Coordinates of C-alpha atoms and ligand atoms in Angstrom, one line a residue:
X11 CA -0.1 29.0 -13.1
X12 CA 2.3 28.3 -10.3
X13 CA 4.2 25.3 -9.6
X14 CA 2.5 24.4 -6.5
X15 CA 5.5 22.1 -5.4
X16 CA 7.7 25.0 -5.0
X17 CA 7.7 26.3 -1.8
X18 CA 7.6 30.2 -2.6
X19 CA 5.1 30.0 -5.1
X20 CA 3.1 27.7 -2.6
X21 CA 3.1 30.4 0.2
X22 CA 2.8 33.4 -2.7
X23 CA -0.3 31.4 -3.4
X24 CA -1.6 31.3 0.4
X25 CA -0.6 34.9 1.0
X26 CA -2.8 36.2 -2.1
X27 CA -5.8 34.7 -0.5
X28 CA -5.4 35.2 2.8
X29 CA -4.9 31.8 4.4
X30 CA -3.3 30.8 7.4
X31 CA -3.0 27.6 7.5
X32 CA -5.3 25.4 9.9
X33 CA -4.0 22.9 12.5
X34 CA -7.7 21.5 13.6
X35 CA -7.8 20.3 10.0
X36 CA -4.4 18.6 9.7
X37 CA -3.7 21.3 7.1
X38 CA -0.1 20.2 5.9
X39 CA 0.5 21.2 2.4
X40 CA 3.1 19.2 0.0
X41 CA 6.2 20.9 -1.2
X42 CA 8.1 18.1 -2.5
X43 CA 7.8 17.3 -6.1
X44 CA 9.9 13.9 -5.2
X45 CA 6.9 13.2 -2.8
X46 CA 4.0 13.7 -5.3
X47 CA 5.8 11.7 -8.1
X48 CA 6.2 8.8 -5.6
X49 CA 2.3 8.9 -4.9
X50 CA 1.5 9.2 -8.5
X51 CA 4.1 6.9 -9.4
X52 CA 2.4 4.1 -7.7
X53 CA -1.3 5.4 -7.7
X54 CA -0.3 4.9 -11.5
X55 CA -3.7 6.7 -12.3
X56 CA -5.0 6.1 -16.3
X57 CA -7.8 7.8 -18.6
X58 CA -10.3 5.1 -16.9
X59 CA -10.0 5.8 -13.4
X60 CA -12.1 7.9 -11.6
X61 CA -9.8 9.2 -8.5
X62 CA -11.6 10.3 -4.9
X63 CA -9.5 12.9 -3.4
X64 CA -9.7 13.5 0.2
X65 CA -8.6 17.1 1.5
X66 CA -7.1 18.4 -2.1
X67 CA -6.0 21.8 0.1
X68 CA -4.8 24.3 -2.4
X69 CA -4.7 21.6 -5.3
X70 CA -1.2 20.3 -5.6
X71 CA -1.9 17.0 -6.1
X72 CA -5.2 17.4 -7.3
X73 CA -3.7 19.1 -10.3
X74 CA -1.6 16.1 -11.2
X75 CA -4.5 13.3 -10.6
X76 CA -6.7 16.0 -12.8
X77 CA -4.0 15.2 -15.8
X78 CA -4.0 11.3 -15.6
X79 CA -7.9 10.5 -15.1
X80 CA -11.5 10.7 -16.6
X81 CA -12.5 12.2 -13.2
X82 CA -11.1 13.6 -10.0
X83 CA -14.0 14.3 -6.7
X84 CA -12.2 16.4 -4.4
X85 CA -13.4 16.9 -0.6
X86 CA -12.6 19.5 1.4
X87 CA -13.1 20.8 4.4
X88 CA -12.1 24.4 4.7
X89 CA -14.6 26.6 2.8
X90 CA -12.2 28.6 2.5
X91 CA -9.7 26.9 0.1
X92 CA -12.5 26.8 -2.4
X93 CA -11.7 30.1 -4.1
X94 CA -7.7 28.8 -4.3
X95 CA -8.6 25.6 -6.1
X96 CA -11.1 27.6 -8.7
X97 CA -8.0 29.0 -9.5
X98 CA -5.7 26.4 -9.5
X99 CA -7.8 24.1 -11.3
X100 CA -9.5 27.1 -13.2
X101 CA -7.7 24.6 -16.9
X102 CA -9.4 21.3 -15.6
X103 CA -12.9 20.2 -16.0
X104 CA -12.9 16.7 -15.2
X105 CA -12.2 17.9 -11.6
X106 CA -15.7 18.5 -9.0
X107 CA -14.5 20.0 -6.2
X108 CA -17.1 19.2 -3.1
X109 CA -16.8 21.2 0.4
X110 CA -17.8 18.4 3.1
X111 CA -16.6 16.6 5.8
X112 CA -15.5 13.4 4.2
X113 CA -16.0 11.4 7.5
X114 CA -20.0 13.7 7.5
X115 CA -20.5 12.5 4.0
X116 CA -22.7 10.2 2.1
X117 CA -19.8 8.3 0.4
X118 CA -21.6 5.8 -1.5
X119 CA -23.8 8.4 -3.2
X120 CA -20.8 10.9 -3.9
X121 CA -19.1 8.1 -6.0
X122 CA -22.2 7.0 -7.5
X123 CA -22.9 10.0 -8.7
X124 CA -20.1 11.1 -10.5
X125 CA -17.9 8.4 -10.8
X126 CA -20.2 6.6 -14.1
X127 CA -18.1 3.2 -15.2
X128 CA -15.1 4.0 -13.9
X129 CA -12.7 2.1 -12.0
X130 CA -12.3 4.0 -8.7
X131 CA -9.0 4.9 -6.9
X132 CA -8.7 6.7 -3.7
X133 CA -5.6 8.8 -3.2
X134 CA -4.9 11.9 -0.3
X135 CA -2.2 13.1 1.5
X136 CA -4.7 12.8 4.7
X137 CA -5.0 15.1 7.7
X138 CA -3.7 13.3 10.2
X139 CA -6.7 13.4 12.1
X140 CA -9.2 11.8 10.5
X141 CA -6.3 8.8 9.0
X142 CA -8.3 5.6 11.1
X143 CA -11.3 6.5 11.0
X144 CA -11.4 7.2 7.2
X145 CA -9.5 4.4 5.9
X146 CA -12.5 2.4 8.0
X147 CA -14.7 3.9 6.7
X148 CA -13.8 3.1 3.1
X149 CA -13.2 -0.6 3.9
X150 CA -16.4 -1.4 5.5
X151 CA -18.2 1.0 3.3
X152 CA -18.5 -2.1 0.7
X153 CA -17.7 0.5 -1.7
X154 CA -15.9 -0.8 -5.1
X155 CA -12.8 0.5 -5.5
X156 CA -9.3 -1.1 -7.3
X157 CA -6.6 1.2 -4.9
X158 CA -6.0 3.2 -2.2
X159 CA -2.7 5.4 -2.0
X160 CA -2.3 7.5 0.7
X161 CA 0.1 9.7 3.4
X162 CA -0.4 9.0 6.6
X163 CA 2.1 9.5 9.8
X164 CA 4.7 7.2 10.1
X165 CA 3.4 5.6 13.2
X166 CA 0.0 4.2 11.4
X167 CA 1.8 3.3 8.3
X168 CA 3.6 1.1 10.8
X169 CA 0.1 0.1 12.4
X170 CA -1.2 -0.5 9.0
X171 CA 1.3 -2.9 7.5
X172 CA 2.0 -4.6 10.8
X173 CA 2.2 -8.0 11.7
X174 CA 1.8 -10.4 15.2
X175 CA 4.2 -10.0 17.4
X176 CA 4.9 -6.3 16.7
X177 CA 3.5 -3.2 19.1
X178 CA 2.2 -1.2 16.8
X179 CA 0.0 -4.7 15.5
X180 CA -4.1 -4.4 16.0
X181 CA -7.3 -4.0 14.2
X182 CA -6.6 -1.5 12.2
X183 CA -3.8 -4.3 10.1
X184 CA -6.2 -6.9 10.7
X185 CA -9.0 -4.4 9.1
X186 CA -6.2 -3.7 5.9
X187 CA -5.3 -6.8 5.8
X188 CA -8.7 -8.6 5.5
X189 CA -9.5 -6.0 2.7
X190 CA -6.3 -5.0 0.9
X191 CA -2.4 -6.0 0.3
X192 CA -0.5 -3.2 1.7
X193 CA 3.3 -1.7 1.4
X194 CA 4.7 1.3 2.5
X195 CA 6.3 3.0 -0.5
X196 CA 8.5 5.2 0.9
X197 CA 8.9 7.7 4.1
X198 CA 8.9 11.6 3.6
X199 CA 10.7 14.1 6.0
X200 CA 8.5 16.9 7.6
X201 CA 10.7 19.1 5.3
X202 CA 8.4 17.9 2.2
X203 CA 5.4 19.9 3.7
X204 CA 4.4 23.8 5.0
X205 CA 3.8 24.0 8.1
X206 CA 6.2 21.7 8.8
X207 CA 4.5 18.7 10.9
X208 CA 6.0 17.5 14.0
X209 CA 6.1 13.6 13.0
X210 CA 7.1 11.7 9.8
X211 CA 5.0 10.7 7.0
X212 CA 5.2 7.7 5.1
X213 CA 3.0 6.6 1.3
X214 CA 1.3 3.9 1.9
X215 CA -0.3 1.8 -0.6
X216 CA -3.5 -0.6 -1.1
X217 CA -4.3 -2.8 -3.3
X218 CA -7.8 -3.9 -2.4
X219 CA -8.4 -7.8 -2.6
X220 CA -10.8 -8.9 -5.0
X221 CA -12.0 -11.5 -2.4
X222 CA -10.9 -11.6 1.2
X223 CA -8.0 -14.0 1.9
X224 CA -9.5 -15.8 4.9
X225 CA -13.0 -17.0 5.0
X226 CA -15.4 -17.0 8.3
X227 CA -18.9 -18.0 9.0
X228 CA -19.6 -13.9 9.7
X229 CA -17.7 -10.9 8.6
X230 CA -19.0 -8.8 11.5
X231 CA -18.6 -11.1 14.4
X232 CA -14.7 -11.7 13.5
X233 CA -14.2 -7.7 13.8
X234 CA -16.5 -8.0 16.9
X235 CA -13.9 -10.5 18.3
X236 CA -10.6 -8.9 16.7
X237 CA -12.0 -5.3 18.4
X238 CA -12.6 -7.0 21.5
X239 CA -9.5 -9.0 21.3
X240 CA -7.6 -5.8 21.4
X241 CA -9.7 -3.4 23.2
X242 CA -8.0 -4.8 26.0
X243 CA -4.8 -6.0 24.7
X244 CA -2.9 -6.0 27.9
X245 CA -5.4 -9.1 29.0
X246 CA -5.2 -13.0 28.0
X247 CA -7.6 -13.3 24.7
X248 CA -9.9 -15.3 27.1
X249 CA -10.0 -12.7 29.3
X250 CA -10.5 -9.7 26.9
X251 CA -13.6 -11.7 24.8
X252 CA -15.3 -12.9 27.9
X253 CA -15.7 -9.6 29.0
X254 CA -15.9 -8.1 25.5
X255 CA -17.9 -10.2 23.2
X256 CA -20.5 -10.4 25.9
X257 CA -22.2 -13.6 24.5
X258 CA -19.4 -15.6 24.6
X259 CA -18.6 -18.3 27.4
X260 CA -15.1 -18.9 29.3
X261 CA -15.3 -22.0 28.7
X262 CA -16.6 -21.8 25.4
X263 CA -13.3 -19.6 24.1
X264 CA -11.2 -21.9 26.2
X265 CA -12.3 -25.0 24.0
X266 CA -11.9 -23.0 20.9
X267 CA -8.3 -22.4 21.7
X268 CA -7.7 -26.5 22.1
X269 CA -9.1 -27.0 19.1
X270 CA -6.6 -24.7 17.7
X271 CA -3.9 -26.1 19.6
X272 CA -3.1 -22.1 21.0
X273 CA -2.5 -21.9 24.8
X274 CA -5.1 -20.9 27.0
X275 CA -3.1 -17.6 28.1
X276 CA -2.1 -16.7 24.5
X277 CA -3.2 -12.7 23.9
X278 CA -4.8 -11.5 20.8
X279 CA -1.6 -9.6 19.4
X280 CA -0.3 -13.2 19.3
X281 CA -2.9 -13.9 16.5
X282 CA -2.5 -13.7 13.1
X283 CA -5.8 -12.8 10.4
X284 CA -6.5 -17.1 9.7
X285 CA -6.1 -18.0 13.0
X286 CA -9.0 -15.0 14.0
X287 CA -11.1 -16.4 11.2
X288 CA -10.5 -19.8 12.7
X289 CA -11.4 -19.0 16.1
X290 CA -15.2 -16.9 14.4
X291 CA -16.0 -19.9 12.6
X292 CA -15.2 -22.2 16.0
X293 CA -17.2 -19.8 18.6
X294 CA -20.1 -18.8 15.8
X295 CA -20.4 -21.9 13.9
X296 CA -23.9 -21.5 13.4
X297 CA -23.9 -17.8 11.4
X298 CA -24.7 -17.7 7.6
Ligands
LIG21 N1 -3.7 17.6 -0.7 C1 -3.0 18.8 -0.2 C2 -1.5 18.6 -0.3 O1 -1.1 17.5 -0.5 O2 -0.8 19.6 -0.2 C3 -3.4 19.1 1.3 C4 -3.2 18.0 2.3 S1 -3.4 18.4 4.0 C5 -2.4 17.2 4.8 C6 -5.0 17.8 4.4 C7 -6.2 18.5 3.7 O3 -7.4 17.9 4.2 C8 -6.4 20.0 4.1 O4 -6.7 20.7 2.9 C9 -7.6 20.0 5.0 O5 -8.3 21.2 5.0 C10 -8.4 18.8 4.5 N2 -9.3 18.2 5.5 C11 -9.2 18.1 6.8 N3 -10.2 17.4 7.4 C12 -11.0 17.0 6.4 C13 -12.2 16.3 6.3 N4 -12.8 15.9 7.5 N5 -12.9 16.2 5.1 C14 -12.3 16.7 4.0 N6 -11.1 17.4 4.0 C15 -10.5 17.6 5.1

């Protein structure tokens, strides 16, 4: 079997089947045997976890989950991988491998179906492209799961773990941080991967909070006001949620602010994940 974290034997493997690799689907494949023990390293994946791989490619890391758990679901993309990972995971068979969009699929069912008592983990090196919107979609998904490991581009590991006061801070930290304690692990050079990507990479890791760490009288109108807050982020937080949050009042958001002793002209970035909570419970005191 080759070592898929060798470089030749990873682009012996792509040649025999064919495969150029695919830019639309973020296809960057890991090299870097330093890389994938970092990830497993902290995904610290046991005989009772059930691990939900997203884009397993030609198997790499797939491979190495497929050693440490009772069950590995794989989704990928690219019909045509498939016939690579039959052969690279040919020895495995706690491994189902599933060709589907992952942002297209029924997540909830997936798990459900092949997950049995299992604690579940989620770990991918993601394609780029689909990094926000997936991670989103497995917070508000209300799916159970203990962690979340995964490599992302530098620049949204930085979004991710970010606080107030920082550029790169905004609803997707907010989002993480309402859901999970977070930590980049380390950062990996475009040399760990074929192609090469143009951008850094960083691990990121989740732990997912076993109840949220601010509470709110409604779960969906503080995203409705932290989204509005920073749909517009250049604007005053008055400013952006008046015209945002369209049921709120000026004057309304105004007195909410006093009450929190936070000037009038103060922007959202300025706001940290309590103080949003605060401000929800203030303007929608009324919300079970
Ligand atoms: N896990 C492999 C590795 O570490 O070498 C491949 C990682 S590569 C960055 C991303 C993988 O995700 C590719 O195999 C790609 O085809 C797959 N992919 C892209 N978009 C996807 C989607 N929407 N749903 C599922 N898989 C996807």
């Amino acid at each position: 079997m080759p070592d898929l974290s060798n470089p030749t034997e990873t682009l012996a493997l792509l040649h025999k089947y064919n495969i150029t690799t695919r830019k639309r689907y973020g296809q960057n494949f890991l090299i870097n045997r330093h890389s994938l023990d970092k990830i497993l390293n902290i995904a610290a994946i046991d005989e009772n976890d059930c691990v939900l791989e997203i884009g397993p490619g030609i198997g790499t890391l797939t491979r190495e989950l497929a050693k440490r758990a009772a069950k590995v679901i794989a989704v990928e993309i690219d019909c045509s991988l498939i016939p690579v990972l039959q052969e690279t995971l040919a020895e495995y068979d706690n491994v189902v491998v599933i060709n589907e969009d992952i942002l297209k699929a029924s997540l909830t069912d997936m798990v459900n179906t092949h997950r049995s008592d299992n604690n579940l983990k989620i770990v991918a090196n993601l394609p780029y492209y689909i990094t926000t919107p997936f991670i989103m979609m497995i917070l508000e998904s209300g799916i159970s799961f203990s962690t979340m490991t995964v490599m992302v581009q530098k620049e949204v590991a930085a979004r991710i773990t970010s606080t107030p006061g920082s550029k790169s801070y905004g609803a997707l930290s907010l989002a993480v941080q309402y859901h999970a304690a977070q930590h980049i692990v380390a950062t990996v050079s475009p040399t760990c991967f074929i192609p090469r990507p143009k951008v850094d990479s960083a691990i990121v890791h989740m732990v997912k909070h076993s109840t949220p760490p601010v509470s709110t009288t409604s779960e969906e109108k503080l995203f409705t006001i932290i989204r509005a807050a920073f749909n517009q982020r250049r604007k005053t937080l008055v400013n952006a949620l008046a015209g945002g949050a369209p049921t709120l009042k000026r004057e309304a958001i105004i007195e909410a602010l006093q009450t929190m002793y936070l000037d009038e002209s103060i922007r959202g970035e300025a706001l940290t994940l309590p103080q949003f909570a605060e401000l929800t419970t203030l303007l929608y005191p009324n919300i079970e």
